[in-house]
Amino acid sequence: LYSFQRGDGTASNPYIISRPQQMMQMHKVLVEKQMVYFAMDADVDMKGYVWQQLNTSSSSYRYWINFDGRGHLIRNLTPSSESGYPSFFGTLCGECRNVGFVDAEIVSEGSTAGILCGNMGYTSYKDADGNPYTVVVENCYFTGKITARGYVGVIAGTLSASPAVIRNVYTVVDVA
């Protein structure tokens, strides 16, 4: 079993990702309805790995993730389309910053799809004051190809009821 060598998943001590094996372990440390923090300290090439999105269509909104790429790249992301919402997050509930997805290849036979997430946002989760959680995507870029039917977008295929902040993001992606 390959595990994280540094971090405990908190805001002050995020799990550190520097290899594909660590990226593949993200699923094992997620906690339902609790923010888990990740940060990269090296570029990661996912060539040869079939990625299982972090929140699948059956587990959407369960896992809250704060992901900081710290200026690094995720290359050759190829998510599985079997779990729904083929993408990196599946459903993004949280924040994604400072990362480039290069040469991603997304294939979907009918599910909502995107490179970052198939679905963005929470449906009904609210903070202690009753406000819906905000989803944040900033300082990110995307290159690659998406082949899909249904709702499709480079960043996200659909947006839920959450407020969303998307800033300083660009894409160069073929969508078919």
Short mmCIF file of N, CA, C and O in Angstrom, two decimals, residues 1-122:
data_model
loop_
_atom_site.label_atom_id
_atom_site.label_comp_id
_atom_site.label_asym_id
_atom_site.label_seq_id
_atom_site.Cartn_x
_atom_site.Cartn_y
_atom_site.Cartn_z
N LEU A 1 0.85 -1.18 0.00
CA LEU A 1 0.00 0.00 0.00
C LEU A 1 0.89 1.24 0.00
O LEU A 1 1.76 1.37 0.83
N TYR A 2 0.64 2.12 -0.95
CA TYR A 2 1.41 3.35 -1.07
C TYR A 2 0.63 4.47 -0.39
O TYR A 2 -0.53 4.66 -0.65
N SER A 3 1.24 5.19 0.51
CA SER A 3 0.51 6.23 1.23
C SER A 3 1.23 7.57 1.11
O SER A 3 2.33 7.66 0.58
N PHE A 4 0.62 8.58 1.67
CA PHE A 4 1.20 9.91 1.67
C PHE A 4 2.37 9.93 2.64
O PHE A 4 2.30 9.38 3.73
N GLN A 5 3.45 10.57 2.23
CA GLN A 5 4.63 10.62 3.08
C GLN A 5 4.62 11.85 3.99
O GLN A 5 5.32 11.89 4.99
N ARG A 6 3.78 12.85 3.61
CA ARG A 6 3.69 14.05 4.41
C ARG A 6 2.25 14.54 4.44
O ARG A 6 1.51 14.36 3.49
N GLY A 7 1.88 15.15 5.54
CA GLY A 7 0.58 15.78 5.68
C GLY A 7 -0.43 14.92 6.41
O GLY A 7 -0.29 13.70 6.51
N ASP A 8 -1.46 15.62 6.93
CA ASP A 8 -2.55 14.90 7.60
C ASP A 8 -3.92 15.32 7.08
O ASP A 8 -4.94 14.98 7.67
N GLY A 9 -3.95 16.10 5.98
CA GLY A 9 -5.21 16.47 5.35
C GLY A 9 -5.90 17.68 5.94
O GLY A 9 -7.02 18.00 5.56
N THR A 10 -5.23 18.40 6.84
CA THR A 10 -5.80 19.61 7.43
C THR A 10 -5.35 20.83 6.63
O THR A 10 -4.43 20.76 5.83
N ALA A 11 -5.98 21.97 6.89
CA ALA A 11 -5.63 23.20 6.18
C ALA A 11 -4.17 23.59 6.45
O ALA A 11 -3.48 24.06 5.54
N SER A 12 -3.69 23.39 7.65
CA SER A 12 -2.32 23.77 7.99
C SER A 12 -1.28 22.71 7.62
O SER A 12 -0.09 22.99 7.61
N ASN A 13 -1.72 21.50 7.29
CA ASN A 13 -0.81 20.40 6.98
C ASN A 13 -1.46 19.46 5.93
O ASN A 13 -1.80 18.32 6.25
N PRO A 14 -1.63 19.96 4.68
CA PRO A 14 -2.33 19.16 3.67
C PRO A 14 -1.54 17.90 3.29
O PRO A 14 -0.32 17.85 3.45
N TYR A 15 -2.27 16.89 2.79
CA TYR A 15 -1.59 15.74 2.20
C TYR A 15 -0.80 16.24 1.00
O TYR A 15 -1.31 17.00 0.18
N ILE A 16 0.46 15.81 0.89
CA ILE A 16 1.34 16.26 -0.19
C ILE A 16 1.40 15.19 -1.28
O ILE A 16 1.66 14.02 -1.00
N ILE A 17 1.19 15.64 -2.51
CA ILE A 17 1.19 14.76 -3.68
C ILE A 17 2.38 15.09 -4.56
O ILE A 17 2.54 16.24 -5.00
N SER A 18 3.22 14.08 -4.82
CA SER A 18 4.36 14.28 -5.71
C SER A 18 4.52 13.13 -6.71
O SER A 18 5.41 13.19 -7.55
N ARG A 19 3.66 12.11 -6.63
CA ARG A 19 3.75 10.93 -7.51
C ARG A 19 2.34 10.47 -7.89
O ARG A 19 1.40 10.68 -7.13
N PRO A 20 2.22 9.76 -9.01
CA PRO A 20 0.90 9.23 -9.39
C PRO A 20 0.30 8.31 -8.33
O PRO A 20 -0.90 8.32 -8.10
N GLN A 21 1.15 7.54 -7.65
CA GLN A 21 0.65 6.61 -6.64
C GLN A 21 -0.03 7.36 -5.49
O GLN A 21 -1.02 6.90 -4.94
N GLN A 22 0.50 8.52 -5.15
CA GLN A 22 -0.13 9.33 -4.10
C GLN A 22 -1.45 9.92 -4.60
O GLN A 22 -2.42 9.98 -3.85
N MET A 23 -1.47 10.35 -5.86
CA MET A 23 -2.72 10.85 -6.44
C MET A 23 -3.79 9.77 -6.36
O MET A 23 -4.94 10.05 -6.01
N MET A 24 -3.43 8.54 -6.66
CA MET A 24 -4.39 7.44 -6.65
C MET A 24 -4.87 7.11 -5.22
O MET A 24 -5.89 6.47 -5.06
N GLN A 25 -4.16 7.56 -4.20
CA GLN A 25 -4.55 7.31 -2.81
C GLN A 25 -5.52 8.36 -2.26
O GLN A 25 -6.02 8.20 -1.15
N MET A 26 -5.78 9.40 -3.01
CA MET A 26 -6.67 10.47 -2.52
C MET A 26 -8.01 9.92 -2.05
O MET A 26 -8.54 10.35 -1.04
N HIS A 27 -8.55 8.96 -2.78
CA HIS A 27 -9.86 8.39 -2.44
C HIS A 27 -9.90 7.81 -1.02
O HIS A 27 -10.93 7.87 -0.36
N LYS A 28 -8.79 7.26 -0.60
CA LYS A 28 -8.75 6.51 0.66
C LYS A 28 -8.73 7.39 1.89
O LYS A 28 -8.91 6.89 3.00
N VAL A 29 -8.48 8.69 1.72
CA VAL A 29 -8.40 9.57 2.88
C VAL A 29 -9.54 10.58 2.96
O VAL A 29 -9.59 11.40 3.87
N LEU A 30 -10.47 10.51 2.02
CA LEU A 30 -11.61 11.42 2.04
C LEU A 30 -12.56 11.07 3.18
O LEU A 30 -12.74 9.90 3.50
N VAL A 31 -13.14 12.09 3.79
CA VAL A 31 -14.06 11.91 4.91
C VAL A 31 -15.37 12.59 4.53
O VAL A 31 -15.38 13.76 4.14
N GLU A 32 -16.46 11.86 4.65
CA GLU A 32 -17.76 12.40 4.25
C GLU A 32 -18.09 13.69 5.00
O GLU A 32 -17.95 13.76 6.22
N LYS A 33 -18.48 14.71 4.23
CA LYS A 33 -18.90 16.02 4.74
C LYS A 33 -17.86 16.71 5.62
O LYS A 33 -18.18 17.40 6.57
N GLN A 34 -16.59 16.49 5.27
CA GLN A 34 -15.49 17.16 5.98
C GLN A 34 -14.46 17.57 4.95
O GLN A 34 -14.06 16.75 4.12
N MET A 35 -13.99 18.82 4.97
CA MET A 35 -13.01 19.30 4.01
C MET A 35 -11.68 18.59 4.25
O MET A 35 -11.19 18.54 5.38
N VAL A 36 -11.12 18.02 3.19
CA VAL A 36 -9.80 17.39 3.24
C VAL A 36 -8.90 18.19 2.28
O VAL A 36 -9.30 18.49 1.15
N TYR A 37 -7.69 18.51 2.72
CA TYR A 37 -6.78 19.38 1.99
C TYR A 37 -5.65 18.58 1.36
O TYR A 37 -5.05 17.71 2.00
N PHE A 38 -5.35 18.94 0.09
CA PHE A 38 -4.27 18.33 -0.67
C PHE A 38 -3.45 19.44 -1.32
O PHE A 38 -4.00 20.48 -1.70
N ALA A 39 -2.14 19.21 -1.46
CA ALA A 39 -1.27 20.13 -2.17
C ALA A 39 -0.24 19.32 -2.95
O ALA A 39 0.16 18.24 -2.52
N MET A 40 0.17 19.84 -4.10
CA MET A 40 1.18 19.18 -4.90
C MET A 40 2.54 19.82 -4.63
O MET A 40 2.62 21.02 -4.40
N ASP A 41 3.61 19.00 -4.71
CA ASP A 41 4.95 19.58 -4.65
C ASP A 41 5.80 19.13 -5.82
O ASP A 41 7.01 19.32 -5.82
N ALA A 42 5.15 18.55 -6.86
CA ALA A 42 5.83 18.16 -8.09
C ALA A 42 4.77 17.94 -9.17
O ALA A 42 3.60 17.70 -8.86
N ASP A 43 5.18 18.01 -10.43
CA ASP A 43 4.29 17.63 -11.53
C ASP A 43 4.03 16.13 -11.43
O ASP A 43 4.90 15.37 -11.00
N VAL A 44 2.83 15.71 -11.85
CA VAL A 44 2.46 14.30 -11.79
C VAL A 44 1.96 13.87 -13.16
O VAL A 44 1.06 14.50 -13.73
N ASP A 45 2.54 12.80 -13.71
CA ASP A 45 2.11 12.25 -15.00
C ASP A 45 1.27 11.00 -14.74
O ASP A 45 1.75 10.02 -14.19
N MET A 46 0.00 11.07 -15.13
CA MET A 46 -0.95 9.98 -14.88
C MET A 46 -1.04 9.00 -16.06
O MET A 46 -1.94 8.16 -16.09
N LYS A 47 -0.10 9.08 -17.00
CA LYS A 47 -0.11 8.15 -18.14
C LYS A 47 -0.03 6.71 -17.64
O LYS A 47 0.79 6.38 -16.78
N GLY A 48 -0.94 5.88 -18.13
CA GLY A 48 -0.98 4.48 -17.73
C GLY A 48 -1.90 4.21 -16.54
O GLY A 48 -2.10 3.07 -16.16
N TYR A 49 -2.46 5.27 -15.95
CA TYR A 49 -3.39 5.12 -14.82
C TYR A 49 -4.80 5.46 -15.29
O TYR A 49 -4.98 6.45 -16.00
N VAL A 50 -5.77 4.68 -14.88
CA VAL A 50 -7.17 5.03 -15.13
C VAL A 50 -7.69 5.67 -13.85
O VAL A 50 -7.77 5.03 -12.81
N TRP A 51 -8.00 6.94 -13.95
CA TRP A 51 -8.40 7.73 -12.79
C TRP A 51 -9.86 7.46 -12.43
O TRP A 51 -10.73 7.47 -13.29
N GLN A 52 -10.14 7.24 -11.16
CA GLN A 52 -11.50 7.16 -10.65
C GLN A 52 -11.81 8.49 -9.98
O GLN A 52 -11.15 8.85 -9.00
N GLN A 53 -12.77 9.21 -10.50
CA GLN A 53 -13.09 10.53 -9.97
C GLN A 53 -13.38 10.46 -8.47
O GLN A 53 -13.81 9.45 -7.96
N LEU A 54 -13.15 11.57 -7.80
CA LEU A 54 -13.22 11.59 -6.34
C LEU A 54 -14.66 11.55 -5.81
O LEU A 54 -14.93 10.94 -4.80
N ASN A 55 -15.57 12.23 -6.46
CA ASN A 55 -17.00 12.17 -6.14
C ASN A 55 -17.70 11.63 -7.38
O ASN A 55 -17.83 12.33 -8.38
N THR A 56 -18.14 10.40 -7.34
CA THR A 56 -18.82 9.81 -8.48
C THR A 56 -20.28 10.24 -8.51
O THR A 56 -20.77 10.88 -7.57
N SER A 57 -21.00 9.88 -9.56
CA SER A 57 -22.41 10.27 -9.63
C SER A 57 -23.22 9.65 -8.50
O SER A 57 -24.22 10.20 -8.07
N SER A 58 -22.77 8.52 -7.97
CA SER A 58 -23.49 7.91 -6.85
C SER A 58 -23.06 8.46 -5.49
O SER A 58 -23.77 8.31 -4.50
N SER A 59 -21.89 9.11 -5.42
CA SER A 59 -21.43 9.67 -4.14
C SER A 59 -21.33 11.19 -4.19
O SER A 59 -20.72 11.80 -3.32
N SER A 60 -21.94 11.81 -5.19
CA SER A 60 -21.84 13.26 -5.34
C SER A 60 -22.14 13.98 -4.04
O SER A 60 -23.01 13.58 -3.29
N TYR A 61 -21.41 15.05 -3.83
CA TYR A 61 -21.59 15.95 -2.70
C TYR A 61 -21.12 15.37 -1.37
O TYR A 61 -21.16 16.05 -0.36
N ARG A 62 -20.66 14.15 -1.33
CA ARG A 62 -20.21 13.55 -0.07
C ARG A 62 -18.88 14.09 0.40
O ARG A 62 -18.67 14.29 1.58
N TYR A 63 -17.95 14.22 -0.55
CA TYR A 63 -16.57 14.52 -0.19
C TYR A 63 -16.22 15.96 -0.56
O TYR A 63 -16.39 16.36 -1.70
N TRP A 64 -15.70 16.68 0.41
CA TRP A 64 -15.33 18.07 0.23
C TRP A 64 -13.81 18.14 0.15
O TRP A 64 -13.11 17.62 1.01
N ILE A 65 -13.33 18.79 -0.90
CA ILE A 65 -11.90 18.73 -1.21
C ILE A 65 -11.36 20.13 -1.49
O ILE A 65 -11.95 20.88 -2.26
N ASN A 66 -10.22 20.44 -0.89
CA ASN A 66 -9.48 21.64 -1.18
C ASN A 66 -8.16 21.19 -1.80
O ASN A 66 -7.35 20.54 -1.13
N PHE A 67 -7.97 21.51 -3.08
CA PHE A 67 -6.82 21.03 -3.84
C PHE A 67 -6.00 22.22 -4.34
O PHE A 67 -6.51 23.05 -5.09
N ASP A 68 -4.74 22.29 -3.92
CA ASP A 68 -3.83 23.36 -4.35
C ASP A 68 -2.67 22.73 -5.12
O ASP A 68 -1.85 22.02 -4.54
N GLY A 69 -2.62 23.00 -6.42
CA GLY A 69 -1.55 22.45 -7.25
C GLY A 69 -0.21 23.14 -7.05
O GLY A 69 0.81 22.65 -7.52
N ARG A 70 -0.21 24.30 -6.40
CA ARG A 70 1.02 25.06 -6.13
C ARG A 70 1.85 25.29 -7.39
O ARG A 70 3.09 25.27 -7.36
N GLY A 71 1.15 25.49 -8.53
CA GLY A 71 1.82 25.78 -9.79
C GLY A 71 2.29 24.56 -10.57
O GLY A 71 2.96 24.70 -11.59
N HIS A 72 1.94 23.38 -10.13
CA HIS A 72 2.37 22.15 -10.79
C HIS A 72 1.33 21.67 -11.81
O HIS A 72 0.24 22.21 -11.91
N LEU A 73 1.70 20.62 -12.55
CA LEU A 73 0.87 20.06 -13.62
C LEU A 73 0.41 18.65 -13.29
O LEU A 73 1.15 17.88 -12.67
N ILE A 74 -0.78 18.32 -13.78
CA ILE A 74 -1.24 16.94 -13.84
C ILE A 74 -1.34 16.61 -15.32
O ILE A 74 -2.14 17.20 -16.04
N ARG A 75 -0.49 15.72 -15.77
CA ARG A 75 -0.44 15.36 -17.20
C ARG A 75 -1.20 14.05 -17.45
O ARG A 75 -1.22 13.17 -16.60
N ASN A 76 -1.78 13.98 -18.65
CA ASN A 76 -2.37 12.73 -19.16
C ASN A 76 -3.45 12.14 -18.27
O ASN A 76 -3.55 10.93 -18.12
N LEU A 77 -4.31 12.98 -17.71
CA LEU A 77 -5.44 12.49 -16.92
C LEU A 77 -6.43 11.78 -17.84
O LEU A 77 -6.87 12.34 -18.85
N THR A 78 -6.75 10.54 -17.52
CA THR A 78 -7.72 9.74 -18.28
C THR A 78 -8.67 9.10 -17.29
O THR A 78 -8.41 8.03 -16.75
N PRO A 79 -9.80 9.77 -17.00
CA PRO A 79 -10.74 9.21 -16.01
C PRO A 79 -11.61 8.11 -16.58
O PRO A 79 -11.90 8.06 -17.77
N SER A 80 -12.06 7.25 -15.70
CA SER A 80 -13.01 6.20 -16.04
C SER A 80 -14.37 6.84 -16.30
O SER A 80 -14.76 7.79 -15.63
N SER A 81 -15.11 6.29 -17.25
CA SER A 81 -16.47 6.79 -17.49
C SER A 81 -17.50 5.87 -16.84
O SER A 81 -18.69 6.12 -16.92
N GLU A 82 -17.06 4.83 -16.17
CA GLU A 82 -17.98 3.85 -15.59
C GLU A 82 -18.72 4.38 -14.37
O GLU A 82 -19.82 3.93 -14.07
N SER A 83 -18.15 5.31 -13.63
CA SER A 83 -18.77 5.79 -12.39
C SER A 83 -19.61 7.03 -12.58
O SER A 83 -20.18 7.53 -11.64
N GLY A 84 -19.67 7.58 -13.75
CA GLY A 84 -20.40 8.80 -14.00
C GLY A 84 -19.56 10.03 -13.72
O GLY A 84 -18.63 10.01 -12.93
N TYR A 85 -19.88 11.12 -14.40
CA TYR A 85 -19.18 12.39 -14.31
C TYR A 85 -17.68 12.25 -14.56
O TYR A 85 -16.85 12.68 -13.75
N PRO A 86 -17.27 11.64 -15.68
CA PRO A 86 -15.83 11.47 -15.92
C PRO A 86 -15.11 12.82 -15.92
O PRO A 86 -15.47 13.72 -16.65
N SER A 87 -14.12 12.92 -15.05
CA SER A 87 -13.36 14.15 -14.82
C SER A 87 -12.39 13.89 -13.67
O SER A 87 -12.30 12.77 -13.19
N PHE A 88 -11.72 14.91 -13.21
CA PHE A 88 -10.83 14.76 -12.06
C PHE A 88 -11.65 14.60 -10.77
O PHE A 88 -11.48 13.66 -10.02
N PHE A 89 -12.54 15.54 -10.51
CA PHE A 89 -13.31 15.51 -9.26
C PHE A 89 -14.59 14.70 -9.33
O PHE A 89 -15.07 14.24 -8.31
N GLY A 90 -15.20 14.55 -10.49
CA GLY A 90 -16.56 14.02 -10.58
C GLY A 90 -17.49 15.16 -10.26
O GLY A 90 -17.92 15.89 -11.14
N THR A 91 -17.78 15.38 -9.00
CA THR A 91 -18.46 16.59 -8.53
C THR A 91 -17.46 17.35 -7.67
O THR A 91 -16.90 16.78 -6.73
N LEU A 92 -17.23 18.61 -8.02
CA LEU A 92 -16.33 19.44 -7.22
C LEU A 92 -17.13 20.12 -6.12
O LEU A 92 -17.98 20.96 -6.37
N CYS A 93 -16.86 19.72 -4.90
CA CYS A 93 -17.41 20.37 -3.71
C CYS A 93 -16.20 20.86 -2.94
O CYS A 93 -15.56 20.10 -2.22
N GLY A 94 -15.83 22.11 -3.15
CA GLY A 94 -14.66 22.65 -2.49
C GLY A 94 -13.94 23.65 -3.37
O GLY A 94 -14.57 24.47 -4.03
N GLU A 95 -12.61 23.52 -3.41
CA GLU A 95 -11.79 24.49 -4.13
C GLU A 95 -10.67 23.79 -4.88
O GLU A 95 -10.14 22.78 -4.42
N CYS A 96 -10.33 24.37 -6.04
CA CYS A 96 -9.19 23.90 -6.83
C CYS A 96 -8.44 25.12 -7.31
O CYS A 96 -9.02 26.01 -7.94
N ARG A 97 -7.13 25.15 -7.01
CA ARG A 97 -6.31 26.32 -7.34
C ARG A 97 -4.94 25.90 -7.88
O ARG A 97 -4.42 24.85 -7.55
N ASN A 98 -4.39 26.80 -8.69
CA ASN A 98 -2.96 26.78 -9.03
C ASN A 98 -2.49 25.48 -9.66
O ASN A 98 -1.42 24.97 -9.31
N VAL A 99 -3.25 24.94 -10.61
CA VAL A 99 -2.85 23.68 -11.24
C VAL A 99 -3.18 23.72 -12.73
O VAL A 99 -4.16 24.33 -13.15
N GLY A 100 -2.32 23.07 -13.51
CA GLY A 100 -2.59 22.89 -14.93
C GLY A 100 -2.86 21.42 -15.23
O GLY A 100 -2.15 20.55 -14.73
N PHE A 101 -3.90 21.17 -16.00
CA PHE A 101 -4.21 19.81 -16.49
C PHE A 101 -3.79 19.80 -17.95
O PHE A 101 -4.39 20.50 -18.78
N VAL A 102 -2.76 19.04 -18.29
CA VAL A 102 -2.17 19.05 -19.62
C VAL A 102 -2.40 17.70 -20.30
O VAL A 102 -2.16 16.65 -19.70
N ASP A 103 -2.89 17.75 -21.54
CA ASP A 103 -3.15 16.55 -22.35
C ASP A 103 -4.14 15.59 -21.69
O ASP A 103 -3.99 14.37 -21.78
N ALA A 104 -5.16 16.13 -21.06
CA ALA A 104 -6.22 15.28 -20.49
C ALA A 104 -7.05 14.69 -21.62
O ALA A 104 -7.21 15.31 -22.67
N GLU A 105 -7.57 13.50 -21.40
CA GLU A 105 -8.45 12.87 -22.38
C GLU A 105 -9.68 12.32 -21.66
O GLU A 105 -9.58 11.38 -20.87
N ILE A 106 -10.81 12.94 -21.95
CA ILE A 106 -12.07 12.58 -21.30
C ILE A 106 -12.98 11.95 -22.35
O ILE A 106 -13.22 12.55 -23.40
N VAL A 107 -13.50 10.77 -22.05
CA VAL A 107 -14.44 10.09 -22.94
C VAL A 107 -15.67 9.72 -22.12
O VAL A 107 -15.55 9.14 -21.04
N SER A 108 -16.86 10.09 -22.64
CA SER A 108 -18.09 9.80 -21.93
C SER A 108 -19.16 9.37 -22.92
O SER A 108 -19.33 10.00 -23.95
N GLU A 109 -19.88 8.33 -22.57
CA GLU A 109 -20.94 7.84 -23.43
C GLU A 109 -22.29 8.46 -23.14
O GLU A 109 -23.29 8.03 -23.67
N GLY A 110 -22.38 9.43 -22.28
CA GLY A 110 -23.67 10.04 -22.03
C GLY A 110 -23.77 10.72 -20.70
O GLY A 110 -24.80 11.27 -20.36
N SER A 111 -22.73 10.69 -19.93
CA SER A 111 -22.76 11.31 -18.61
C SER A 111 -22.30 12.76 -18.71
O SER A 111 -21.69 13.17 -19.69
N THR A 112 -22.57 13.52 -17.70
CA THR A 112 -22.04 14.86 -17.58
C THR A 112 -20.53 14.74 -17.43
O THR A 112 -20.04 13.95 -16.64
N ALA A 113 -19.77 15.54 -18.20
CA ALA A 113 -18.31 15.36 -18.23
C ALA A 113 -17.59 16.70 -18.33
O ALA A 113 -18.14 17.69 -18.83
N GLY A 114 -16.35 16.71 -17.89
CA GLY A 114 -15.45 17.86 -18.01
C GLY A 114 -14.07 17.43 -17.56
O GLY A 114 -13.90 16.35 -17.02
N ILE A 115 -13.08 18.25 -17.79
CA ILE A 115 -11.74 17.88 -17.32
C ILE A 115 -11.67 18.05 -15.80
O ILE A 115 -11.26 17.14 -15.09
N LEU A 116 -12.09 19.18 -15.29
CA LEU A 116 -12.02 19.39 -13.84
C LEU A 116 -13.13 18.63 -13.12
O LEU A 116 -12.87 17.90 -12.17
N CYS A 117 -14.37 18.81 -13.56
CA CYS A 117 -15.49 18.13 -12.91
C CYS A 117 -16.65 17.99 -13.89
O CYS A 117 -16.83 18.82 -14.76
N GLY A 118 -17.43 16.94 -13.71
CA GLY A 118 -18.65 16.80 -14.48
C GLY A 118 -19.72 17.72 -13.93
O GLY A 118 -20.48 18.34 -14.65
N ASN A 119 -19.75 17.84 -12.62
CA ASN A 119 -20.72 18.67 -11.93
C ASN A 119 -19.97 19.55 -10.93
O ASN A 119 -19.07 19.08 -10.24
N MET A 120 -20.36 20.80 -10.85
CA MET A 120 -19.70 21.72 -9.93
C MET A 120 -20.69 22.19 -8.89
O MET A 120 -21.75 22.71 -9.22
N GLY A 121 -20.36 22.00 -7.63
CA GLY A 121 -21.15 22.59 -6.56
C GLY A 121 -21.94 21.62 -5.73
O GLY A 121 -22.09 20.45 -6.05
N TYR A 122 -22.42 22.14 -4.64
CA TYR A 122 -23.21 21.41 -3.68
C TYR A 122 -24.68 21.58 -4.05
O TYR A 122 -25.05 22.53 -4.71
#
